[in-house]
Amino acid sequence: MRTPIIAGNWKMNKTYSEAKVLLDEIKNLELSENVEAVVCPPFINLALAKEVLEGTNVKVGAQNAYHKDSGAYTGEVSVAFLKDLGIEYVILGHSERREYFHETDEDINEKVKAVLSHGLSPILCCGETLEEREAGKEKEKVKIQIDADFEGLEAKDFENIVIAYEPIWAIGTGKTASADDAEEMCGYIRELVREKFGEDAANKVRIQYGGSVKPQNVTEIMSKENIDGALVGGASLEAESFSKLVNY
Ligand code: PGA
């Protein structure tokens, strides 16, 4: 069976001093051992997160990475650097990176391959805009992303891949997709993985829903067959709320 995974995407929130306070609180939470809990702070707080959370079951993820290992790429952080720190997950292709930083599916594909080649797990984000949903093109959009972002991968890679379905209109807006709509898309994504990479890959890949997940709606979302977890922004920035999400 697939282990549920609840990941907190801190985005560009929490200074070093603020992160220290929140991580100390998270360290002291009683979190379910049946759920994988992950925090994804900004790069500058990753080493701190590893240090504070040592000895707990909470894992640490990054929010992005560059696909080259080292060299003249001013301002970038490589997967090799993250690996050396003991980081286990890397969020890739978040809609904010696609929109504000112009990341293309080709860029994301290179990043996915780099993350896998270093033995880390990508949390690959996909999802449609409101206009695409209203035009009935949400599946078409997600298929384009899944096809391109996973180009050249092998079936066995999916043991280590997490996919986050995040409809863009539900991110940070307070609007959640209905649990049924989320389930339908997550089921469709699993089907896409099955068609291209086979039954085993489809059964092993973990698929999260993301977009205004909070303690009040997490239980219903997690009750769905094809939803194995949640990628949570706003509601992961407070320890009590994070614990309610992990202990759904
Ligand atoms: P949100 O963000 O929970 O604040 O809507 C989710 C995400 O963007 O990963």
Coordinates of N, CA and C and ligand atoms in Angstrom, one line a residue:
M1 N 0.8 -1.2 0.0 CA 0.0 0.0 0.0 C 0.9 1.3 0.0
R2 N 0.3 2.3 -0.5 CA 1.1 3.6 -0.6 C 1.0 4.3 0.8
T3 N 2.2 4.8 1.2 CA 2.2 5.6 2.5 C 1.7 7.0 2.2
P4 N 0.7 7.4 3.0 CA 0.3 8.8 2.8 C 1.4 9.8 3.1
I5 N 1.4 10.9 2.3 CA 2.4 11.9 2.5 C 1.8 13.3 2.5
I6 N 2.1 14.0 3.6 CA 1.6 15.4 3.8 C 2.8 16.3 3.8
A7 N 2.9 17.2 2.8 CA 4.1 18.0 2.7 C 3.7 19.5 2.9
G8 N 4.4 20.2 3.7 CA 4.2 21.6 3.9 C 5.1 22.4 3.0
N9 N 4.5 23.2 2.1 CA 5.3 24.1 1.2 C 5.3 25.5 1.8
W10 N 6.4 25.8 2.4 CA 6.4 27.1 3.1 C 6.5 28.3 2.1
K11 N 6.8 28.0 0.9 CA 7.0 29.1 -0.1 C 8.0 30.1 0.4
M12 N 7.8 31.4 0.1 CA 8.8 32.4 0.5 C 8.3 33.0 1.8
N13 N 8.2 32.1 2.9 CA 7.8 32.5 4.2 C 8.7 32.0 5.2
K14 N 8.8 32.8 6.3 CA 9.6 32.5 7.5 C 11.1 32.8 7.3
T15 N 11.5 33.9 8.0 CA 12.9 34.2 8.1 C 13.6 33.1 8.9
Y16 N 14.9 33.2 8.9 CA 15.7 32.2 9.7 C 15.2 32.2 11.2
S17 N 15.1 33.3 11.8 CA 14.6 33.4 13.2 C 13.2 32.8 13.3
E18 N 12.3 33.1 12.4 CA 11.0 32.6 12.5 C 10.9 31.1 12.2
A19 N 11.8 30.7 11.3 CA 11.8 29.2 11.0 C 12.3 28.4 12.2
K20 N 13.2 29.0 13.0 CA 13.7 28.3 14.1 C 12.6 28.1 15.1
V21 N 11.7 29.1 15.3 CA 10.6 28.9 16.2 C 9.7 27.8 15.7
L22 N 9.3 27.9 14.5 CA 8.3 27.0 13.9 C 8.9 25.6 13.9
L23 N 10.1 25.4 13.6 CA 10.7 24.1 13.5 C 10.8 23.5 14.9
D24 N 11.1 24.3 15.9 CA 11.2 23.8 17.3 C 9.8 23.3 17.7
E25 N 8.8 24.0 17.3 CA 7.4 23.6 17.6 C 7.1 22.3 16.9
I26 N 7.5 22.2 15.6 CA 7.2 21.0 14.9 C 7.9 19.8 15.5
K27 N 9.1 20.0 15.9 CA 9.9 18.9 16.5 C 9.2 18.3 17.7
N28 N 8.4 19.1 18.4 CA 7.7 18.6 19.6 C 6.3 18.1 19.4
L29 N 5.9 18.1 18.1 CA 4.5 17.6 17.9 C 4.5 16.1 18.0
E30 N 3.3 15.6 18.3 CA 3.1 14.2 18.2 C 2.4 13.9 16.9
L31 N 3.2 13.3 16.0 CA 2.7 13.1 14.6 C 2.5 11.6 14.4
S32 N 1.5 11.3 13.6 CA 1.2 9.9 13.3 C 2.4 9.3 12.6
E33 N 2.7 8.0 13.0 CA 3.8 7.4 12.3 C 3.4 6.7 11.0
N34 N 2.1 6.7 10.8 CA 1.6 6.0 9.5 C 1.6 7.0 8.3
V35 N 2.0 8.2 8.6 CA 1.9 9.2 7.5 C 3.3 9.8 7.4
E36 N 3.8 10.0 6.2 CA 5.1 10.7 6.0 C 4.8 12.2 6.1
A37 N 5.5 12.9 7.0 CA 5.4 14.3 7.1 C 6.6 15.0 6.6
V38 N 6.5 16.0 5.7 CA 7.6 16.7 5.1 C 7.4 18.2 5.2
V39 N 8.5 18.9 5.6 CA 8.5 20.3 5.5 C 9.4 20.8 4.5
C40 N 9.0 21.8 3.7 CA 9.8 22.4 2.6 C 10.0 23.9 2.8
P41 N 11.0 24.2 3.6 CA 11.3 25.7 3.8 C 12.1 26.2 2.7
P42 N 12.3 27.5 2.6 CA 13.2 28.2 1.7 C 14.6 27.6 1.8
F43 N 15.4 27.6 0.7 CA 16.8 27.1 0.8 C 17.6 27.5 2.0
I44 N 17.4 28.8 2.4 CA 18.3 29.3 3.4 C 18.0 28.7 4.8
N45 N 16.9 28.0 4.9 CA 16.5 27.4 6.2 C 16.6 25.9 6.1
L46 N 17.1 25.3 5.0 CA 17.1 23.8 4.9 C 18.1 23.2 5.9
A47 N 19.3 23.7 6.1 CA 20.3 23.1 7.0 C 19.7 23.2 8.4
L48 N 19.1 24.3 8.7 CA 18.5 24.5 10.1 C 17.4 23.4 10.3
A49 N 16.6 23.3 9.3 CA 15.5 22.3 9.4 C 16.0 20.9 9.6
K50 N 17.1 20.5 8.9 CA 17.7 19.2 9.1 C 18.2 19.0 10.5
E51 N 18.9 20.1 11.0 CA 19.5 20.1 12.3 C 18.4 20.0 13.4
V52 N 17.4 20.8 13.3 CA 16.3 20.9 14.4 C 15.5 19.6 14.4
L53 N 15.2 19.0 13.2 CA 14.3 17.9 13.1 C 15.0 16.5 13.2
E54 N 16.3 16.6 13.4 CA 17.1 15.3 13.5 C 16.5 14.5 14.7
G55 N 16.3 13.2 14.4 CA 15.8 12.3 15.4 C 14.2 12.3 15.4
T56 N 13.6 13.1 14.6 CA 12.1 13.0 14.4 C 11.9 12.3 13.1
N57 N 10.6 12.0 12.9 CA 10.2 11.4 11.6 C 9.9 12.4 10.5
V58 N 10.1 13.6 10.8 CA 9.7 14.7 9.8 C 10.8 14.8 8.8
K59 N 10.5 14.7 7.5 CA 11.5 14.8 6.5 C 11.6 16.3 6.0
V60 N 12.7 16.5 5.3 CA 12.8 17.9 4.8 C 12.9 17.9 3.2
G61 N 12.2 18.8 2.6 CA 12.3 19.0 1.2 C 12.6 20.4 0.8
A62 N 13.1 20.5 -0.5 CA 13.4 21.9 -1.0 C 12.2 22.2 -2.0
Q63 N 12.2 23.5 -2.4 CA 11.1 24.0 -3.2 C 11.5 24.1 -4.7
N64 N 12.8 23.8 -5.0 CA 13.3 23.9 -6.3 C 14.7 23.4 -6.3
A65 N 15.3 23.2 -7.5 CA 16.7 22.9 -7.6 C 17.1 23.1 -9.0
Y66 N 18.4 23.3 -9.2 CA 18.9 23.4 -10.6 C 19.5 22.0 -11.0
H67 N 19.4 21.7 -12.3 CA 19.8 20.3 -12.7 C 21.3 20.0 -12.9
K68 N 22.1 21.1 -13.0 CA 23.5 20.9 -13.0 C 24.1 20.7 -11.6
D69 N 25.2 19.9 -11.5 CA 25.7 19.7 -10.1 C 26.4 20.8 -9.5
S70 N 27.2 21.6 -10.3 CA 28.0 22.7 -9.8 C 28.5 23.5 -11.0
G71 N 29.1 24.7 -10.7 CA 29.6 25.4 -11.8 C 29.1 26.9 -11.8
A72 N 29.3 27.5 -13.0 CA 29.1 28.9 -13.1 C 27.6 29.2 -13.4
Y73 N 26.7 29.0 -12.4 CA 25.3 29.2 -12.5 C 24.9 30.1 -11.3
T74 N 25.2 31.3 -11.4 CA 25.0 32.2 -10.3 C 23.6 32.2 -9.8
G75 N 23.5 32.1 -8.5 CA 22.2 32.1 -7.9 C 21.4 30.8 -7.8
E76 N 22.0 29.8 -8.4 CA 21.3 28.5 -8.4 C 21.7 27.6 -7.2
V77 N 20.9 26.6 -6.9 CA 21.3 25.6 -5.9 C 21.0 24.2 -6.6
S78 N 22.1 23.3 -6.5 CA 22.0 22.1 -7.2 C 21.4 20.9 -6.4
V79 N 20.9 19.9 -7.1 CA 20.4 18.7 -6.4 C 21.5 18.1 -5.6
A80 N 22.8 18.1 -6.1 CA 23.9 17.5 -5.4 C 24.1 18.2 -4.0
F81 N 23.9 19.5 -4.0 CA 24.0 20.3 -2.7 C 22.9 19.8 -1.7
L82 N 21.7 19.6 -2.3 CA 20.6 19.2 -1.4 C 20.8 17.8 -0.9
K83 N 21.4 17.0 -1.7 CA 21.6 15.6 -1.3 C 22.7 15.6 -0.2
D84 N 23.7 16.4 -0.3 CA 24.7 16.4 0.7 C 24.2 16.9 2.1
L85 N 23.1 17.7 2.1 CA 22.5 18.1 3.3 C 21.5 17.1 3.9
G86 N 21.2 16.1 3.1 CA 20.3 15.1 3.6 C 18.8 15.4 3.2
I87 N 18.6 16.2 2.3 CA 17.3 16.6 1.8 C 16.7 15.4 1.0
E88 N 15.4 15.1 1.3 CA 14.9 13.9 0.6 C 13.9 14.2 -0.5
Y89 N 13.2 15.4 -0.5 CA 12.2 15.7 -1.5 C 12.5 17.0 -2.1
V90 N 12.1 17.2 -3.4 CA 12.2 18.5 -4.0 C 10.9 18.8 -4.8
I91 N 10.3 19.8 -4.4 CA 9.1 20.3 -5.2 C 9.6 20.8 -6.5
L92 N 9.0 20.4 -7.6 CA 9.4 20.8 -8.9 C 8.1 21.3 -9.7
G93 N 8.3 22.3 -10.5 CA 7.2 22.7 -11.4 C 6.0 23.3 -10.7
H94 N 6.2 23.8 -9.6 CA 5.1 24.5 -8.9 C 4.5 25.6 -9.8
S95 N 3.2 25.8 -9.8 CA 2.6 26.8 -10.7 C 3.2 28.2 -10.6
E96 N 3.7 28.5 -9.3 CA 4.3 29.8 -9.1 C 5.6 29.9 -9.9
R97 N 6.4 28.8 -9.9 CA 7.6 28.8 -10.6 C 7.4 28.8 -12.2
R98 N 6.3 28.1 -12.6 CA 6.0 28.1 -14.0 C 5.6 29.5 -14.4
E99 N 4.8 30.2 -13.6 CA 4.2 31.5 -14.0 C 5.2 32.6 -13.8
Y100 N 5.8 32.8 -12.6 CA 6.6 34.0 -12.3 C 8.0 33.8 -12.8
F101 N 8.5 32.6 -12.9 CA 9.9 32.4 -13.2 C 10.1 31.6 -14.6
H102 N 8.9 31.6 -15.3 CA 8.9 31.1 -16.6 C 9.6 29.7 -16.8
E103 N 9.4 28.8 -15.9 CA 9.9 27.5 -16.0 C 9.0 26.7 -17.0
T104 N 9.7 26.1 -18.0 CA 9.0 25.3 -19.0 C 9.0 23.8 -18.6
D105 N 8.1 23.1 -19.3 CA 8.1 21.6 -19.1 C 9.5 21.0 -19.4
E106 N 10.2 21.6 -20.4 CA 11.5 21.0 -20.7 C 12.5 21.2 -19.5
D107 N 12.4 22.4 -18.9 CA 13.3 22.7 -17.7 C 12.9 21.7 -16.6
I108 N 11.6 21.6 -16.4 CA 11.1 20.7 -15.3 C 11.6 19.3 -15.5
N109 N 11.5 18.8 -16.8 CA 11.9 17.5 -17.1 C 13.4 17.2 -16.7
E110 N 14.2 18.2 -17.0 CA 15.6 18.1 -16.7 C 15.8 18.0 -15.1
K111 N 15.0 18.8 -14.5 CA 15.1 18.8 -13.0 C 14.6 17.5 -12.4
V112 N 13.5 17.0 -12.9 CA 13.0 15.7 -12.5 C 14.1 14.6 -12.6
K113 N 14.8 14.6 -13.8 CA 15.8 13.6 -14.0 C 17.0 13.8 -13.0
A114 N 17.4 15.0 -12.8 CA 18.5 15.3 -11.9 C 18.1 14.8 -10.5
V115 N 16.9 15.1 -10.0 CA 16.5 14.8 -8.7 C 16.5 13.2 -8.5
L116 N 16.0 12.5 -9.5 CA 16.0 11.1 -9.5 C 17.4 10.5 -9.5
S117 N 18.2 11.1 -10.4 CA 19.6 10.5 -10.5 C 20.4 10.6 -9.2
H118 N 20.0 11.6 -8.4 CA 20.7 11.7 -7.1 C 20.0 10.9 -6.0
G119 N 19.0 10.2 -6.3 CA 18.3 9.4 -5.3 C 17.3 10.2 -4.4
L120 N 17.0 11.4 -4.8 CA 16.0 12.2 -4.1 C 14.6 11.9 -4.8
S121 N 13.6 12.4 -4.1 CA 12.2 12.2 -4.7 C 11.6 13.6 -5.2
P122 N 11.2 13.7 -6.4 CA 10.5 14.9 -6.9 C 9.1 14.9 -6.4
I123 N 8.6 16.1 -6.1 CA 7.1 16.3 -5.9 C 6.8 17.1 -7.1
L124 N 6.3 16.5 -8.1 CA 6.1 17.2 -9.4 C 4.6 17.8 -9.4
C125 N 4.6 19.1 -9.5 CA 3.3 19.8 -9.5 C 2.7 20.0 -10.9
C126 N 1.4 19.7 -11.0 CA 0.7 20.0 -12.3 C -0.7 20.5 -12.0
G127 N -1.3 21.1 -13.0 CA -2.7 21.6 -12.7 C -3.1 22.7 -13.7
E128 N -4.4 22.9 -13.8 CA -4.9 23.8 -14.8 C -5.3 25.1 -14.2
T129 N -5.4 26.1 -15.1 CA -5.9 27.5 -14.7 C -7.5 27.4 -14.6
L130 N -8.0 28.5 -14.1 CA -9.5 28.6 -14.1 C -10.1 28.6 -15.5
E131 N -9.4 29.3 -16.4 CA -9.9 29.4 -17.8 C -9.9 28.0 -18.4
E132 N -8.8 27.3 -18.2 CA -8.8 25.9 -18.8 C -9.9 25.0 -18.2
R133 N -10.1 25.2 -16.9 CA -11.2 24.3 -16.3 C -12.6 24.7 -16.9
E134 N -12.8 26.0 -17.0 CA -14.1 26.5 -17.5 C -14.3 26.1 -19.0
A135 N -13.2 26.0 -19.7 CA -13.3 25.5 -21.1 C -13.3 24.0 -21.2
G136 N -13.3 23.3 -20.1 CA -13.3 21.8 -20.1 C -12.0 21.2 -20.6
K137 N -10.9 22.0 -20.4 CA -9.6 21.5 -20.9 C -8.7 21.1 -19.8
E138 N -9.2 20.9 -18.6 CA -8.3 20.6 -17.5 C -7.5 19.3 -17.7
K139 N -8.1 18.3 -18.2 CA -7.4 17.0 -18.4 C -6.3 17.1 -19.5
E140 N -6.7 17.8 -20.6 CA -5.8 18.1 -21.7 C -4.5 18.8 -21.1
K141 N -4.7 19.8 -20.3 CA -3.6 20.5 -19.8 C -2.7 19.6 -18.9
V142 N -3.3 18.9 -18.0 CA -2.5 18.0 -17.1 C -1.8 16.9 -17.9
K143 N -2.4 16.4 -18.9 CA -1.8 15.4 -19.8 C -0.5 15.9 -20.4
I144 N -0.6 17.2 -20.9 CA 0.6 17.8 -21.6 C 1.7 17.9 -20.6
Q145 N 1.4 18.3 -19.4 CA 2.4 18.5 -18.3 C 3.0 17.1 -17.9
I146 N 2.2 16.2 -17.7 CA 2.7 14.8 -17.3 C 3.5 14.2 -18.4
D147 N 3.1 14.3 -19.6 CA 3.8 13.7 -20.7 C 5.2 14.3 -20.8
A148 N 5.2 15.7 -20.8 CA 6.5 16.4 -21.0 C 7.4 16.3 -19.7
D149 N 6.9 16.4 -18.6 CA 7.7 16.5 -17.3 C 8.3 15.1 -17.0
F150 N 7.7 14.0 -17.5 CA 8.2 12.7 -17.2 C 8.8 12.0 -18.5
E151 N 9.1 12.8 -19.5 CA 9.6 12.3 -20.7 C 11.0 11.6 -20.4
G152 N 11.1 10.4 -21.0 CA 12.4 9.7 -20.8 C 12.6 8.9 -19.5
L153 N 11.6 8.9 -18.7 CA 11.7 8.2 -17.4 C 11.4 6.7 -17.6
E154 N 11.8 5.9 -16.5 CA 11.5 4.5 -16.6 C 10.4 4.1 -15.5
A155 N 9.8 3.0 -15.7 CA 8.7 2.6 -14.7 C 9.2 2.6 -13.3
K156 N 10.4 2.1 -13.1 CA 10.9 2.0 -11.7 C 11.1 3.4 -11.0
D157 N 11.2 4.4 -11.8 CA 11.3 5.8 -11.2 C 10.1 6.1 -10.3
F158 N 9.0 5.6 -10.7 CA 7.7 6.0 -10.1 C 7.6 5.6 -8.6
E159 N 8.4 4.7 -8.2 CA 8.5 4.3 -6.7 C 8.9 5.5 -5.9
N160 N 9.7 6.4 -6.6 CA 10.2 7.6 -5.8 C 9.6 8.9 -6.2
I161 N 8.6 8.8 -7.1 CA 7.9 10.0 -7.5 C 6.6 10.3 -6.8
V162 N 6.5 11.6 -6.4 CA 5.2 12.1 -5.9 C 4.7 13.1 -6.9
I163 N 3.4 13.0 -7.3 CA 2.8 14.0 -8.2 C 1.8 14.8 -7.3
A164 N 1.9 16.1 -7.5 CA 0.9 16.9 -6.7 C 0.0 17.6 -7.8
Y165 N -1.3 17.2 -7.7 CA -2.3 17.9 -8.6 C -2.8 19.1 -7.9
E166 N -2.4 20.3 -8.5 CA -2.8 21.5 -7.8 C -3.5 22.4 -8.9
P167 N -4.8 22.4 -8.9 CA -5.5 23.4 -9.8 C -5.1 24.8 -9.4
I168 N -4.7 25.6 -10.3 CA -4.1 26.9 -10.0 C -5.1 27.8 -9.3
W169 N -6.4 27.7 -9.7 CA -7.4 28.5 -9.1 C -7.7 28.2 -7.7
A170 N -7.2 27.1 -7.2 CA -7.4 26.7 -5.8 C -6.2 27.0 -4.9
I171 N -5.2 27.6 -5.4 CA -4.0 27.8 -4.6 C -4.0 29.1 -3.9
G172 N -4.0 29.1 -2.6 CA -4.0 30.3 -1.8 C -5.3 31.2 -1.9
T173 N -6.3 30.6 -2.5 CA -7.5 31.4 -2.8 C -8.6 31.0 -1.8
G174 N -8.4 30.0 -1.0 CA -9.5 29.5 -0.1 C -10.5 28.6 -0.8
K175 N -10.4 28.6 -2.2 CA -11.3 27.7 -3.0 C -10.6 26.4 -3.1
T176 N -11.3 25.4 -2.6 CA -10.7 24.0 -2.8 C -11.5 23.3 -3.9
A177 N -10.8 22.5 -4.7 CA -11.6 21.7 -5.6 C -12.4 20.7 -4.7
S178 N -13.6 20.3 -5.2 CA -14.4 19.4 -4.4 C -13.6 18.1 -4.3
A179 N -13.8 17.4 -3.2 CA -13.0 16.1 -3.1 C -13.3 15.2 -4.3
D180 N -14.5 15.2 -4.8 CA -14.8 14.4 -6.0 C -14.0 14.8 -7.2
D181 N -13.9 16.2 -7.5 CA -13.2 16.7 -8.6 C -11.7 16.3 -8.5
A182 N -11.2 16.5 -7.2 CA -9.8 16.2 -7.0 C -9.5 14.7 -7.2
E183 N -10.4 13.9 -6.7 CA -10.3 12.4 -6.9 C -10.3 12.1 -8.4
E184 N -11.2 12.7 -9.2 CA -11.3 12.4 -10.6 C -10.0 12.7 -11.3
M185 N -9.4 13.9 -11.0 CA -8.2 14.2 -11.7 C -7.0 13.3 -11.2
C186 N -7.0 13.0 -9.9 CA -5.9 12.2 -9.4 C -6.0 10.8 -10.0
G187 N -7.2 10.3 -10.2 CA -7.4 9.0 -10.8 C -7.0 9.1 -12.3
Y188 N -7.3 10.2 -13.0 CA -6.9 10.3 -14.4 C -5.4 10.4 -14.5
I189 N -4.7 11.0 -13.5 CA -3.2 11.1 -13.6 C -2.6 9.7 -13.4
R190 N -3.3 8.9 -12.5 CA -2.8 7.5 -12.3 C -2.9 6.7 -13.6
E191 N -4.0 7.0 -14.2 CA -4.3 6.3 -15.5 C -3.2 6.7 -16.5
L192 N -2.9 7.9 -16.6 CA -1.8 8.4 -17.5 C -0.5 7.6 -17.2
V193 N -0.2 7.5 -16.0 CA 1.0 6.8 -15.6 C 0.9 5.3 -16.0
R194 N -0.2 4.8 -15.8 CA -0.5 3.4 -16.1 C -0.2 3.1 -17.6
E195 N -0.9 4.0 -18.4 CA -0.7 3.9 -19.9 C 0.7 3.9 -20.4
K196 N 1.5 4.8 -19.8 CA 2.8 5.1 -20.3 C 3.9 4.2 -19.6
F197 N 3.7 4.0 -18.3 CA 4.8 3.3 -17.5 C 4.3 2.0 -16.9
G198 N 3.1 1.6 -17.1 CA 2.6 0.3 -16.6 C 2.0 0.3 -15.2
E199 N 1.4 -0.9 -15.0 CA 0.6 -1.2 -13.8 C 1.4 -0.9 -12.5
D200 N 2.6 -1.4 -12.4 CA 3.4 -1.3 -11.2 C 3.7 0.2 -10.9
A201 N 4.1 0.9 -11.9 CA 4.3 2.3 -11.7 C 3.1 3.1 -11.2
A202 N 1.9 2.7 -11.8 CA 0.7 3.4 -11.5 C 0.3 3.1 -10.0
N203 N 0.6 1.8 -9.6 CA 0.2 1.5 -8.2 C 1.1 2.1 -7.2
K204 N 2.3 2.3 -7.6 CA 3.3 2.8 -6.6 C 3.4 4.4 -6.5
V205 N 3.1 5.1 -7.6 CA 3.3 6.5 -7.6 C 2.3 7.1 -6.6
R206 N 2.8 8.1 -5.8 CA 1.9 8.7 -4.9 C 1.4 10.0 -5.4
I207 N 0.1 10.3 -5.3 CA -0.5 11.5 -5.9 C -1.1 12.3 -4.8
Q208 N -0.7 13.5 -4.7 CA -1.2 14.5 -3.7 C -2.2 15.4 -4.4
Y209 N -3.1 15.9 -3.5 CA -3.9 17.1 -4.0 C -3.4 18.3 -3.3
G210 N -3.3 19.4 -3.9 CA -2.9 20.7 -3.3 C -3.8 21.8 -3.7
G211 N -4.0 22.8 -2.8 CA -4.8 24.0 -3.1 C -5.8 24.2 -2.0
S212 N -5.4 25.1 -1.1 CA -6.3 25.4 0.0 C -6.7 24.2 0.9
V213 N -5.8 23.3 1.1 CA -6.0 22.2 2.0 C -5.8 22.8 3.4
K214 N -6.7 22.4 4.3 CA -6.7 22.8 5.7 C -7.2 21.8 6.6
P215 N -7.0 21.9 7.9 CA -7.5 20.9 8.8 C -9.0 20.5 8.6
Q216 N -9.8 21.5 8.2 CA -11.2 21.3 8.1 C -11.6 20.4 6.8
N217 N -10.7 20.4 5.8 CA -11.1 19.6 4.6 C -10.2 18.4 4.3
V218 N -9.1 18.3 5.1 CA -8.1 17.3 4.8 C -8.6 15.8 4.9
T219 N -9.5 15.6 5.9 CA -10.0 14.2 6.1 C -10.8 13.8 4.9
E220 N -11.7 14.6 4.4 CA -12.5 14.2 3.2 C -11.6 14.0 2.0
I221 N -10.6 14.9 1.8 CA -9.7 14.7 0.7 C -8.9 13.4 0.8
M222 N -8.5 13.1 2.0 CA -7.6 11.9 2.2 C -8.4 10.6 2.1
S223 N -9.8 10.8 2.2 CA -10.6 9.5 2.1 C -10.7 9.0 0.7
K224 N -10.2 9.7 -0.3 CA -10.4 9.3 -1.7 C -9.3 8.3 -2.1
E225 N -9.8 7.4 -2.9 CA -8.9 6.2 -3.3 C -7.6 6.6 -4.0
N226 N -7.7 7.6 -4.9 CA -6.5 7.9 -5.6 C -5.7 9.1 -5.1
I227 N -6.1 9.6 -3.9 CA -5.4 10.7 -3.3 C -4.6 10.2 -2.1
D228 N -3.2 10.3 -2.3 CA -2.3 9.7 -1.3 C -1.7 10.7 -0.4
G229 N -2.1 12.0 -0.5 CA -1.5 13.0 0.3 C -1.9 14.4 -0.1
A230 N -1.3 15.3 0.6 CA -1.6 16.7 0.3 C -0.4 17.6 0.3
L231 N -0.3 18.6 -0.6 CA 0.7 19.5 -0.6 C 0.1 20.8 -0.1
V232 N 0.6 21.3 1.0 CA -0.2 22.4 1.7 C 0.7 23.6 1.9
G233 N 0.2 24.8 1.4 CA 0.9 26.0 1.6 C 0.5 26.7 2.9
G234 N -0.4 27.6 2.9 CA -0.8 28.5 4.0 C -1.0 27.7 5.3
A235 N -1.7 26.6 5.3 CA -2.1 25.9 6.5 C -0.9 25.1 7.1
S236 N 0.2 25.1 6.4 CA 1.4 24.4 7.0 C 2.3 25.3 7.8
L237 N 2.0 26.6 7.8 CA 2.9 27.6 8.4 C 2.7 27.8 9.9
E238 N 1.9 26.9 10.5 CA 1.6 27.0 11.9 C 1.7 25.6 12.4
A239 N 2.3 25.4 13.6 CA 2.6 24.0 14.0 C 1.3 23.2 14.3
E240 N 0.4 23.9 15.0 CA -0.8 23.1 15.4 C -1.6 22.7 14.2
S241 N -1.7 23.6 13.2 CA -2.4 23.3 12.0 C -1.7 22.2 11.2
F242 N -0.4 22.2 11.2 CA 0.4 21.2 10.5 C 0.2 19.8 11.1
S243 N 0.1 19.8 12.5 CA -0.1 18.6 13.2 C -1.5 18.0 12.9
K244 N -2.5 18.9 12.8 CA -3.8 18.4 12.4 C -3.9 17.8 11.0
L245 N -3.1 18.4 10.1 CA -3.1 17.9 8.8 C -2.4 16.5 8.7
V246 N -1.3 16.4 9.4 CA -0.6 15.1 9.4 C -1.4 14.0 10.1
N247 N -2.1 14.4 11.2 CA -2.9 13.5 11.9 C -4.3 13.4 11.5
Y248 N -4.5 13.7 10.2 CA -5.9 13.7 9.7 C -6.7 12.5 10.1
Ligands
PGA1 P1 -2.2 26.7 -0.4 O1 -0.9 26.4 -1.4 O2 -2.4 25.5 0.5 O3 -1.8 27.9 0.3 O4 -3.4 26.9 -1.3 C1 -0.7 25.1 -1.9 C2 0.5 25.1 -2.8 O5 0.7 26.0 -3.6 O6 1.3 24.1 -2.8

